[in-house]
Coordinates of C-alpha atoms and ligand atoms in Angstrom, one line a residue:
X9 CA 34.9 7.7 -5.5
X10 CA 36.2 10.6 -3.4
X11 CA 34.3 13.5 -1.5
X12 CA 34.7 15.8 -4.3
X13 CA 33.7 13.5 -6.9
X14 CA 30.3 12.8 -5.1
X15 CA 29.5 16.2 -4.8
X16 CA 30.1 16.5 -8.7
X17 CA 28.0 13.2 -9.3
X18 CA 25.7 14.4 -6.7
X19 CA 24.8 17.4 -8.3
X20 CA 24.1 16.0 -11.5
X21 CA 22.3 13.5 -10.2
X22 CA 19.5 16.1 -8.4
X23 CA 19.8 17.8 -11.8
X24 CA 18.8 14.6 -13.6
X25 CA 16.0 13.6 -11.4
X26 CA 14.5 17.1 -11.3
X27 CA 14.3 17.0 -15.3
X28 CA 12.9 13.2 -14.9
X29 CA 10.0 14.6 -12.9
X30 CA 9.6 17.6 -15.6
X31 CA 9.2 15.3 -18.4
X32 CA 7.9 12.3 -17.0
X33 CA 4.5 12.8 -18.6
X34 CA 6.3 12.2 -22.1
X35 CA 7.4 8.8 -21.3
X36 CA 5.0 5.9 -22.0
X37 CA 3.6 5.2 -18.3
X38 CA 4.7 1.0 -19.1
X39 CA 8.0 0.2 -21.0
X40 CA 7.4 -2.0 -23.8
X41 CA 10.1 -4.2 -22.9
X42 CA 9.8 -8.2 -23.6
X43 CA 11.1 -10.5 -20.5
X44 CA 14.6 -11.2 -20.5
X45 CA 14.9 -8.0 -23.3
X46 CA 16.8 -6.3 -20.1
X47 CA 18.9 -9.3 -18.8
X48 CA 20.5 -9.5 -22.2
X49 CA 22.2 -5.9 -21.6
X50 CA 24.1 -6.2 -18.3
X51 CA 27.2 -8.5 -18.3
X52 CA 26.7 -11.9 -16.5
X53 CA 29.5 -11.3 -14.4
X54 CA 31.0 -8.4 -12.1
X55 CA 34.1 -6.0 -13.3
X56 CA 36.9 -7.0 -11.7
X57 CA 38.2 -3.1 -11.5
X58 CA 36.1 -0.5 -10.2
X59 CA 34.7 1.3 -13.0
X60 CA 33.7 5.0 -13.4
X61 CA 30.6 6.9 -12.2
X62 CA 30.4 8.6 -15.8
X63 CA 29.6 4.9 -17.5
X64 CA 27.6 3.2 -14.6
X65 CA 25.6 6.2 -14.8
X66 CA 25.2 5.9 -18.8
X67 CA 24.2 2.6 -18.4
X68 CA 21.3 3.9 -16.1
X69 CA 20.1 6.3 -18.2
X70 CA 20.4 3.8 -21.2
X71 CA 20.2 0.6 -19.7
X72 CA 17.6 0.4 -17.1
X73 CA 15.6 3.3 -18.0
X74 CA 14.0 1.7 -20.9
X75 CA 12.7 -1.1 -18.7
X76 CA 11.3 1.2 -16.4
X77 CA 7.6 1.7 -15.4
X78 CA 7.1 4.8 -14.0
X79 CA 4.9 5.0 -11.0
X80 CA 4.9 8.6 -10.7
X81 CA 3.5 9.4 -14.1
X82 CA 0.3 11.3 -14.0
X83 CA -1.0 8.3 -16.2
X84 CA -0.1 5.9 -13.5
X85 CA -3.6 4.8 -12.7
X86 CA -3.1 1.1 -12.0
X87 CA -2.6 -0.9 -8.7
X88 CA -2.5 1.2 -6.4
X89 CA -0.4 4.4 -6.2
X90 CA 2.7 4.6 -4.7
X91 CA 3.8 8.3 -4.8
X92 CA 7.0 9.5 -3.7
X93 CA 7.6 13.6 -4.1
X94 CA 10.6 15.9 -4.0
X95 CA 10.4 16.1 -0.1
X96 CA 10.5 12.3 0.3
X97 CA 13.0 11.5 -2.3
X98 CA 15.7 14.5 -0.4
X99 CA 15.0 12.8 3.2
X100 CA 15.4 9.5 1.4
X101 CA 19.3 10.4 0.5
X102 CA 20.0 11.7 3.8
X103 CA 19.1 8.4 5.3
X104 CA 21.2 6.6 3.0
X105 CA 23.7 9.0 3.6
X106 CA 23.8 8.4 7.1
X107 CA 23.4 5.4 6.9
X108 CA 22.3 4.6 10.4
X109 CA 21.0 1.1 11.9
X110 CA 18.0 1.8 14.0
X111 CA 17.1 -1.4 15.4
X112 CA 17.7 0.1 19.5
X113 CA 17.4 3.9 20.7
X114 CA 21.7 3.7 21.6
X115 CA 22.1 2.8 17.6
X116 CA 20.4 6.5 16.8
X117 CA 18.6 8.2 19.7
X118 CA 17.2 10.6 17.1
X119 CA 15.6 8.0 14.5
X120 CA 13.9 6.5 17.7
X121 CA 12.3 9.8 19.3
X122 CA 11.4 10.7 15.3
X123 CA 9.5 7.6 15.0
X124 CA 7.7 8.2 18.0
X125 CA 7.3 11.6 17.5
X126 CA 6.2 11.2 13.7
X127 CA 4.4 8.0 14.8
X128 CA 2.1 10.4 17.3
X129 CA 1.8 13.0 14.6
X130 CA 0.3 10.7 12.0
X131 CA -2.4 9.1 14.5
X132 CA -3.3 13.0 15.4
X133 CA -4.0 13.6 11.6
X134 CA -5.6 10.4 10.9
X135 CA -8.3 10.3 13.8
X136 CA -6.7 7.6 15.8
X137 CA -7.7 7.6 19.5
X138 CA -4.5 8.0 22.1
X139 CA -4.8 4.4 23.0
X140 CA -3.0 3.8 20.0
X141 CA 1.0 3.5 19.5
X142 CA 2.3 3.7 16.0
X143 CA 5.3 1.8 14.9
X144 CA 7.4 1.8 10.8
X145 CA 7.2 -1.2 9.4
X146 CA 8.3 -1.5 5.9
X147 CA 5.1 -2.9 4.1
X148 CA 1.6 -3.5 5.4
X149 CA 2.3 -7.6 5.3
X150 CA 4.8 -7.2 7.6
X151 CA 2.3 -5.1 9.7
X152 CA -0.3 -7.5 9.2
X153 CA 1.6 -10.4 10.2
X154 CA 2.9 -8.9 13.7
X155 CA -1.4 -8.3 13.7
X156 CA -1.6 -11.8 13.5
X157 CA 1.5 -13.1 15.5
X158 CA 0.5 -11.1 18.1
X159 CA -3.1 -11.9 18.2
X160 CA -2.0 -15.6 18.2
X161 CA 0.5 -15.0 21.0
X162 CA -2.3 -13.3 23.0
X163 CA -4.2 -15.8 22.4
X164 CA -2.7 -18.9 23.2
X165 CA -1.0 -17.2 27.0
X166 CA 2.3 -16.8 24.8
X167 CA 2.3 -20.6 24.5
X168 CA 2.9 -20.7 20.5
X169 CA 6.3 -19.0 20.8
X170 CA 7.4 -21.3 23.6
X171 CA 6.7 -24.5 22.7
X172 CA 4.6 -24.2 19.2
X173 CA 1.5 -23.9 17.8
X174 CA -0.9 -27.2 20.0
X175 CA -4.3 -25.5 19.0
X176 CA -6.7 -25.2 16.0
X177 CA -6.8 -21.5 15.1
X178 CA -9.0 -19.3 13.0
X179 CA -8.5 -16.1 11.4
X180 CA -11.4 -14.4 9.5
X181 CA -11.9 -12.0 6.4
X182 CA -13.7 -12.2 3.3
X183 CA -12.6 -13.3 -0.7
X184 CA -12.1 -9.2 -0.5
X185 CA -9.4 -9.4 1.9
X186 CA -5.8 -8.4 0.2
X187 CA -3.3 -11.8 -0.7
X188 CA -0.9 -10.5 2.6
X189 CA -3.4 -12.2 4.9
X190 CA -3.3 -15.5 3.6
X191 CA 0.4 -15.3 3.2
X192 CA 0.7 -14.1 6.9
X193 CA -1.7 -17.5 8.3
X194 CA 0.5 -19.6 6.3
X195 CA 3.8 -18.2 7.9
X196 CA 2.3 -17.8 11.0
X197 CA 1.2 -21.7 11.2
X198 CA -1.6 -21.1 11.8
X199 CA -2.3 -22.9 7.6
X200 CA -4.3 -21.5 5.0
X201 CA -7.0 -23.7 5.7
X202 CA -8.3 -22.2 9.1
X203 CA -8.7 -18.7 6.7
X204 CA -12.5 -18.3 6.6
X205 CA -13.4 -16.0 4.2
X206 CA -17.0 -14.6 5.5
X207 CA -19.3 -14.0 2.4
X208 CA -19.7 -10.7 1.4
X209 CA -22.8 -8.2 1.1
X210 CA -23.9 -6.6 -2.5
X211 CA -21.0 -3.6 -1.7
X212 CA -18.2 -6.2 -1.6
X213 CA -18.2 -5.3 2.4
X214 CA -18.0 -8.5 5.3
X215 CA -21.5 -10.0 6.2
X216 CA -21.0 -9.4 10.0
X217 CA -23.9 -12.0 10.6
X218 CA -22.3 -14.4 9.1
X219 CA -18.9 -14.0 11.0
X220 CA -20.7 -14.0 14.0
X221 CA -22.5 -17.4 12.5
X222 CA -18.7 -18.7 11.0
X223 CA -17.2 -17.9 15.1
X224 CA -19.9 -19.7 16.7
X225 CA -19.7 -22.7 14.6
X226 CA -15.7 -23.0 15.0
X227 CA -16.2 -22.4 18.3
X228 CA -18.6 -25.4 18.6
X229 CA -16.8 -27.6 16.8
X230 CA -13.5 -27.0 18.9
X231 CA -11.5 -24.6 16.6
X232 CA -10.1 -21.2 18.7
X233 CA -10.9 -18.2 17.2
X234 CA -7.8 -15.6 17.4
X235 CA -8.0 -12.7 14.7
X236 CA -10.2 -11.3 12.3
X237 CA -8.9 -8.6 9.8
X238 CA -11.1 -6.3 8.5
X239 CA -10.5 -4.4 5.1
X240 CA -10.9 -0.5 4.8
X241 CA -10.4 -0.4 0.8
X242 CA -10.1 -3.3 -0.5
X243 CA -7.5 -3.7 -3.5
X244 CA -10.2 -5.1 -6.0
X245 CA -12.9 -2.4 -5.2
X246 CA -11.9 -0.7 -2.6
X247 CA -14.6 -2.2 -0.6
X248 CA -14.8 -0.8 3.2
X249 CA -16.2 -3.5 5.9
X250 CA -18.2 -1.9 8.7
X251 CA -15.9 -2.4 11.4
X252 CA -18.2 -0.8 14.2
X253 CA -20.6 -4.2 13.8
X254 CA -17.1 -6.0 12.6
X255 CA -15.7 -4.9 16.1
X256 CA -19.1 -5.7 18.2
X257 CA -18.5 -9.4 17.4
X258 CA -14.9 -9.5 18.1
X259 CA -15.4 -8.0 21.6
X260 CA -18.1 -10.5 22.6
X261 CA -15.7 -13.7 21.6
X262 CA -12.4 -12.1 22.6
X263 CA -10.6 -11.9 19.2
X264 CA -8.4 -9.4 18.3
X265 CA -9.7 -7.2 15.5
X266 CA -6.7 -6.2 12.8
X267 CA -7.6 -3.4 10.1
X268 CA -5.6 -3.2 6.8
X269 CA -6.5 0.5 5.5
X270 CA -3.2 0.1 3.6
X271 CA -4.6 2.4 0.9
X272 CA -7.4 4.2 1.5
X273 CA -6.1 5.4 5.2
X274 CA -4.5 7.9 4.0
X275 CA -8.1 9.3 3.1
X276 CA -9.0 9.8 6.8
X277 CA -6.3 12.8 6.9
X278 CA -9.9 14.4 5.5
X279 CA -12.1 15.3 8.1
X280 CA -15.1 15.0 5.9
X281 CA -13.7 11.6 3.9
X282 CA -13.3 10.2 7.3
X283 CA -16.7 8.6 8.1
X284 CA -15.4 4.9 6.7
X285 CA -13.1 4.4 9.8
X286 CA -16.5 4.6 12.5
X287 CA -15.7 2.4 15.1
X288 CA -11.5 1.6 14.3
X289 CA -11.6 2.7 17.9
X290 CA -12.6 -0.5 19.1
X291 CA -10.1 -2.6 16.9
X292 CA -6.8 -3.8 18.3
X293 CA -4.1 -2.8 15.4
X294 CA -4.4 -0.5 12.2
X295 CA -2.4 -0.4 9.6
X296 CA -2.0 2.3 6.6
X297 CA 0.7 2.7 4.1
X298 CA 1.8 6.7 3.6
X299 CA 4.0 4.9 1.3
X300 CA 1.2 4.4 -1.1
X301 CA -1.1 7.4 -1.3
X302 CA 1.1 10.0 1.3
X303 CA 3.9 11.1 -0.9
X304 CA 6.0 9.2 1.1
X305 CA 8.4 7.2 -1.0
X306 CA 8.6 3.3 -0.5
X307 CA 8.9 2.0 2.3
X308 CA 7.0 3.3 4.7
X309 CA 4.0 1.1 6.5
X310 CA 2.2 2.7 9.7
X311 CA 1.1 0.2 12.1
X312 CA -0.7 0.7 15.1
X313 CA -2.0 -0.9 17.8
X314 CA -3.5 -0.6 21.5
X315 CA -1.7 -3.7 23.0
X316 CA 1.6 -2.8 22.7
X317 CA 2.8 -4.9 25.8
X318 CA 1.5 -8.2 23.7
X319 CA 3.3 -6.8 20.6
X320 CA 6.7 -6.7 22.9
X321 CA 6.1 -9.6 24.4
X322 CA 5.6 -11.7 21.2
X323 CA 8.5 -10.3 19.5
X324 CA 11.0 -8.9 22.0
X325 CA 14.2 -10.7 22.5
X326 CA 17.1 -9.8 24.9
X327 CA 20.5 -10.9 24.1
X328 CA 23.3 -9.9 26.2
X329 CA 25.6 -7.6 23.4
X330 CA 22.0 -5.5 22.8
X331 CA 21.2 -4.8 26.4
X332 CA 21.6 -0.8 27.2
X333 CA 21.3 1.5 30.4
X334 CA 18.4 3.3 28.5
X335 CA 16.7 0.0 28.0
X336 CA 14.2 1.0 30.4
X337 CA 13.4 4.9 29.5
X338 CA 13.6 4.3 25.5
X339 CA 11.9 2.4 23.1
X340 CA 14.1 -0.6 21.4
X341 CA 12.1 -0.8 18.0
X342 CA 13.8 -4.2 17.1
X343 CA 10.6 -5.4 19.6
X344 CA 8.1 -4.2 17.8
X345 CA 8.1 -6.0 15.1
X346 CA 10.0 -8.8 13.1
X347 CA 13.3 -7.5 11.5
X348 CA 16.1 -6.1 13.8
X349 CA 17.6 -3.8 11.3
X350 CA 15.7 -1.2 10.6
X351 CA 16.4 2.2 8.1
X352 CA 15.2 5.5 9.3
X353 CA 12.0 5.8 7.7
X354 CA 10.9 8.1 10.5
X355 CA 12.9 11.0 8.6
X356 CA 11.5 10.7 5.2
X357 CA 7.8 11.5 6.6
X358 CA 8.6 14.0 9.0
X359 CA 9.6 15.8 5.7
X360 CA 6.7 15.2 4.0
X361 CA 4.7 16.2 6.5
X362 CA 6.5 19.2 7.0
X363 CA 7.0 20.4 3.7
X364 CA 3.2 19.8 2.8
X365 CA 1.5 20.2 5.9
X366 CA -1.8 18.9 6.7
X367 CA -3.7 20.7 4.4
X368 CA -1.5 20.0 1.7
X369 CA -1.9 16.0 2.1
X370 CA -5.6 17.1 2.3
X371 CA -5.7 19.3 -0.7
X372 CA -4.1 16.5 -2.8
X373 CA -6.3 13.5 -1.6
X374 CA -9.6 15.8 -1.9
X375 CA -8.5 16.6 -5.4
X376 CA -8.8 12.6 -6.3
X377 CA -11.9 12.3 -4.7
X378 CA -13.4 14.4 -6.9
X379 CA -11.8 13.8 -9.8
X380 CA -12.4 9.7 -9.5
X381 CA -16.2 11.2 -8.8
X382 CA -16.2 13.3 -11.9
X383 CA -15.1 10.5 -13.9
X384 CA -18.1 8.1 -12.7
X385 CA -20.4 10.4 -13.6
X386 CA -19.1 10.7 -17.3
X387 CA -19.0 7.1 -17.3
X388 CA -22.7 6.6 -15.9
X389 CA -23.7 8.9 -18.7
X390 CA -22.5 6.8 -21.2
X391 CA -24.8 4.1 -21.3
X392 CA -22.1 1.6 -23.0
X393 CA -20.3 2.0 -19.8
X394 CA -21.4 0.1 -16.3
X395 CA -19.9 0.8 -12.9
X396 CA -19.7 -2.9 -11.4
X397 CA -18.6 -1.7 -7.6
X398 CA -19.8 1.4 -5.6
X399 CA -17.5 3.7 -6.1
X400 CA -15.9 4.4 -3.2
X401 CA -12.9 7.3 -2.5
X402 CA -11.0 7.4 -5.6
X403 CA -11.3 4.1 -7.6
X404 CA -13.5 3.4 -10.6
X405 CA -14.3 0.1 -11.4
X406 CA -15.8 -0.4 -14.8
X407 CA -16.5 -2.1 -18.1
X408 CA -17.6 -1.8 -21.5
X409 CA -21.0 -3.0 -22.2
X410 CA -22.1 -2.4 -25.7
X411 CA -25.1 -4.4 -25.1
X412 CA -26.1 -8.3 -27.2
X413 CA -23.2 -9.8 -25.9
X414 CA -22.8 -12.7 -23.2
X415 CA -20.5 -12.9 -20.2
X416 CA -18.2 -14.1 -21.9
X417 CA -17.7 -12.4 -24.5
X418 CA -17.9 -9.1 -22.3
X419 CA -14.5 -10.3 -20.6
X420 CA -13.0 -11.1 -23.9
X421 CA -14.1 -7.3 -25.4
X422 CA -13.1 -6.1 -22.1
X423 CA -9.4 -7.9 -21.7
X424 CA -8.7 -6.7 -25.2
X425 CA -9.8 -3.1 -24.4
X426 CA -7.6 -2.9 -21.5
X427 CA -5.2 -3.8 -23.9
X428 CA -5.5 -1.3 -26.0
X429 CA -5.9 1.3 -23.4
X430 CA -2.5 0.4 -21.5
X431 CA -0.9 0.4 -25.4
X432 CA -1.6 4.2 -25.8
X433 CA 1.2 4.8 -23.0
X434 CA 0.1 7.7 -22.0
X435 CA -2.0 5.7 -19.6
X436 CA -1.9 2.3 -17.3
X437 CA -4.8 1.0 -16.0
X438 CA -5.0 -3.2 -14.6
X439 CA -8.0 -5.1 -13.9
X440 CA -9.4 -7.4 -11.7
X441 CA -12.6 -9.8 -11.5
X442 CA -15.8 -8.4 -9.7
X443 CA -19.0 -11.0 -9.4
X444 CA -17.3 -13.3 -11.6
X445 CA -16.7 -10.2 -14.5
X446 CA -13.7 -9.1 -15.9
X447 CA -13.2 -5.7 -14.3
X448 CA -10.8 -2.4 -15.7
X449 CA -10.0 -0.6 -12.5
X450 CA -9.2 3.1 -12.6
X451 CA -7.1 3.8 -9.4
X452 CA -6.4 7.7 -9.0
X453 CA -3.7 8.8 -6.5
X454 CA -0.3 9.6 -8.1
X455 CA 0.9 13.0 -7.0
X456 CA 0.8 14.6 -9.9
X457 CA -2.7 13.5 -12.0
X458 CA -4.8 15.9 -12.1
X459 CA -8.4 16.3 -14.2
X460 CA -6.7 17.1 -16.9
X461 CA -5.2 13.7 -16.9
X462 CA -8.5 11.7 -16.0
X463 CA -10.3 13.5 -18.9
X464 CA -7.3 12.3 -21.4
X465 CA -8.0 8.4 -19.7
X466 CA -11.5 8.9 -20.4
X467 CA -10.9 10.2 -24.0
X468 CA -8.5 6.7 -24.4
X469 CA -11.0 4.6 -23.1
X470 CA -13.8 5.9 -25.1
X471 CA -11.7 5.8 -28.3
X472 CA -10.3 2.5 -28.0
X473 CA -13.9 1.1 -26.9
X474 CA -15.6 2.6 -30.2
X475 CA -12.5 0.8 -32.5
X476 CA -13.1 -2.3 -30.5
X477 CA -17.2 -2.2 -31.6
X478 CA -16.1 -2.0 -35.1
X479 CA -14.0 -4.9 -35.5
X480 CA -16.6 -6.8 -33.8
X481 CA -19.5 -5.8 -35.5
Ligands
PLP521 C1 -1.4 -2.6 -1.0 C2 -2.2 -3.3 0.0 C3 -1.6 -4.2 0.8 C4 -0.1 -4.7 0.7 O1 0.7 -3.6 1.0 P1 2.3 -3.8 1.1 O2 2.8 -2.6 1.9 O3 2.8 -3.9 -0.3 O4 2.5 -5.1 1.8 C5 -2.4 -4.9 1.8 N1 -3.7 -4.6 1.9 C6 -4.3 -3.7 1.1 C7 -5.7 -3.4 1.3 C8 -3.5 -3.0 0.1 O5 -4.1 -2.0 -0.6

């Protein structure tokens, strides 16, 4: 493809995705596609001869369209959101464009000062004290495991890198605490098995008693204590552990406190939202996704942390063809965390940011406060409905109670009304299990939902409850 032809394709391409986000409402929010359905459309081999940008783009619209679930549909209430906007998605071509490597400052001066500069710029709007550095990793796992790499590094006198892991370790959360942490202890060796997950109080929230209780006993009976990871909204319910009594305990025993506020950090951009992060200051790293809930297109994971000499010295490495004159003034972010290519992420928020401002991040995420507020209410007015978590920021957690029924036939009702809910493709909703009980989940944060859209989920989920009470009765 030559210069001129791009520009053609290119054209038509902005054209295309400006009418995608137009129309997207009309599209069912989930494809209804069958496993293997798309497989069965794309050749099992290559073309041996370049073909033309007019038919590989016809194949997109009619070939992988169709098995498409769109995540930026106003419907999109599952998961978690993941919203991209016009801003993100234009910075996100120029850095493919560019195409730039930014593993060292030399390899694009600008991406490095960016990332630093955008890096400062988030902790400023997010409440972050100045003993913080912020760093772009690509999801919060990866963040979580440098949290835990370098907590065990620090831990051990930097012993673990050099000649392996010699010592019982201990990380703590609670059954709360997202999947990425027990995937990080099992890469970090320090095994699944020395996870302790702390029980929880009634809110879902880490009994900080009984971490206390948990530390002591390892300690006692010869285990080493290295990280605990405290959740600010939680994936199930977005559950927020007190990390001010969290961090009091961490102090005392010298174990480095890690906070995933992969979701819900994006909240603290609102001064008034912002009480759930009380005493972050005294944790050692933070991490937040602006990829999920900061129109920020995937990927983009904010990490920070204090110690950022233990973070170098647990990941840096120094061989001879990567050694610059600037190595000393400039920061090489291949050290800061685990890959050593890196994309220019640092561009792609700067123009959010920028083409939103502050106020518009906080106009959007006060918008689904209230909205995910609104639609409790309507719910706790219903008295078929029950709220099974607090609800906290903008998710609902619900089911459908229509009373004389057991446990377990409450899941059953419930599974098949989620169902037929998600069927109506106008919206998506998933569940997950709260107490032992089937749970529907109603997570609010795509760019464009608005109460118009939460009413029309509420209509759905009233409607399909009410057909669901006739065929059982
Ligand atoms: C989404 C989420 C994660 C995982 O985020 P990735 O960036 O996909 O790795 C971790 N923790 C919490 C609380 C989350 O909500």
């Amino acid at each position: 493809m030559d210069t001129n032809e791009f520009r053609k394709q290119g054209y038509e391409f902005i054209d295309w995705l400006a009418g995608y986000f137009e129309n997207i409402e009309n599209l069912p929010v989930k494809p209804s596609v069958s496993p293997g359905d798309i497989k069965r459309l794309i050749p099992g081999s290559p073309p041996l001869e370049g073909e033309s940008m007019d038919e590989i783009f016809r194949d997109f619209r009619e070939k992988i369209m169709p098995g498409i679930t769109h995540w930026q549909h106003p419907g999109w209430m599952a998961y978690f959101p993941a919203n991209n906007s016009p801003a993100s998605v234009l910075a996100e071509l120029l850095t493919a464009g560019l195409g730039a490597q930014c593993m060292i400052w030399q390899t694009s001066p600008a991406a490095a000062e960016l990332e630093e500069i955008v890096m400062e710029w988030l902790r400023q709007m997010i409440g972050l004290p100045e003993t913080f550095t912020g760093v772009i990793q690509d999801t919060a796992s990866t963040a979580t495991l440098c949290a835990l790499l370098s907590a065990r590094e620090k831990k051990t006198g930097f012993d673990s890198n050099r000649k392996g892991l010699t010592q019982k370790l201990r990380v703590y959360g609670t059954s709360e605490t997202h999947s990425s942490i027990e995937k990080g202890v099992k890469i970090a060796g320090i095994g699944k098995e020395n996870l302790h997950l702390v029980e929880t109080l009634q809110d879902f929230s880490m009994n900080a008693e009984a971490l206390r209780k948990a530390i002591e006993a390892d300690l006692d009976a010869g285990f080493t204590p290295c990280c605990v990871v405290a959740t600010l909204g939680s994936t199930s319910s977005m559950a927020m552990d007190h990390v001010a009594e969290i961090a009091s305990v961490c102090i005392a025993h010298g174990i480095w406190l890690h906070v995933d506020a992969a979701f819900a950090g994006t909240a603290a951009v609102v001064p008034e939202l912002r009480g759930f992060m009380d005493g972050v200051e005294m944790a050692d790293s933070f991490v937040f996704n602006p990829h999920k809930w900061m129109m920020t297109n995937f990927d983009c994971s904010a990490y920070y942390v204090k110690d950022t000499a233990a973070l170098l010295q647990t990941f840096s490495i120094h061989p001879e063809y990567l050694k610059t004159d600037a190595d000393m003034q400039v920061r090489n972010y291949r050290d800061w965390g685990i890959q050593l290519g890196r994309r220019f992420r640092a561009l792609k928020l700067w123009f959010v940011i920028r083409s939103y401002g502050v106020e518009g991040i906080r106009a959007m995420v006060r918008e689904h406060v209230r909205i995910a507020k609104q639609l409790s209410q309507l719910m706790e007015a219903d008295c078929r409905f029950e709220i099974l978590a607090p609800v906290s920021l903008s998710l609902v957690c619900f089911r459908f109670n229509p009373g004389n029924l057991d446990e377990g036939q409450l899941d059953l009702l419930n599974r098949k009304l989620l169902e037929r809910i998600n069927a109506s493709g106008e919206v998506f909703l998933t569940h997950t299990s709260l107490n032992g009980k089937y749970t529907i989940r109603v997570a609010i944060g795509s760019r464009t939902t608005t109460e118009k859209h939460v009413q029309r989920a509420w209509e759905i989920i009233r409607s399909r409850a009410a057909e669901l009470v006739h065929l059982v009765n």
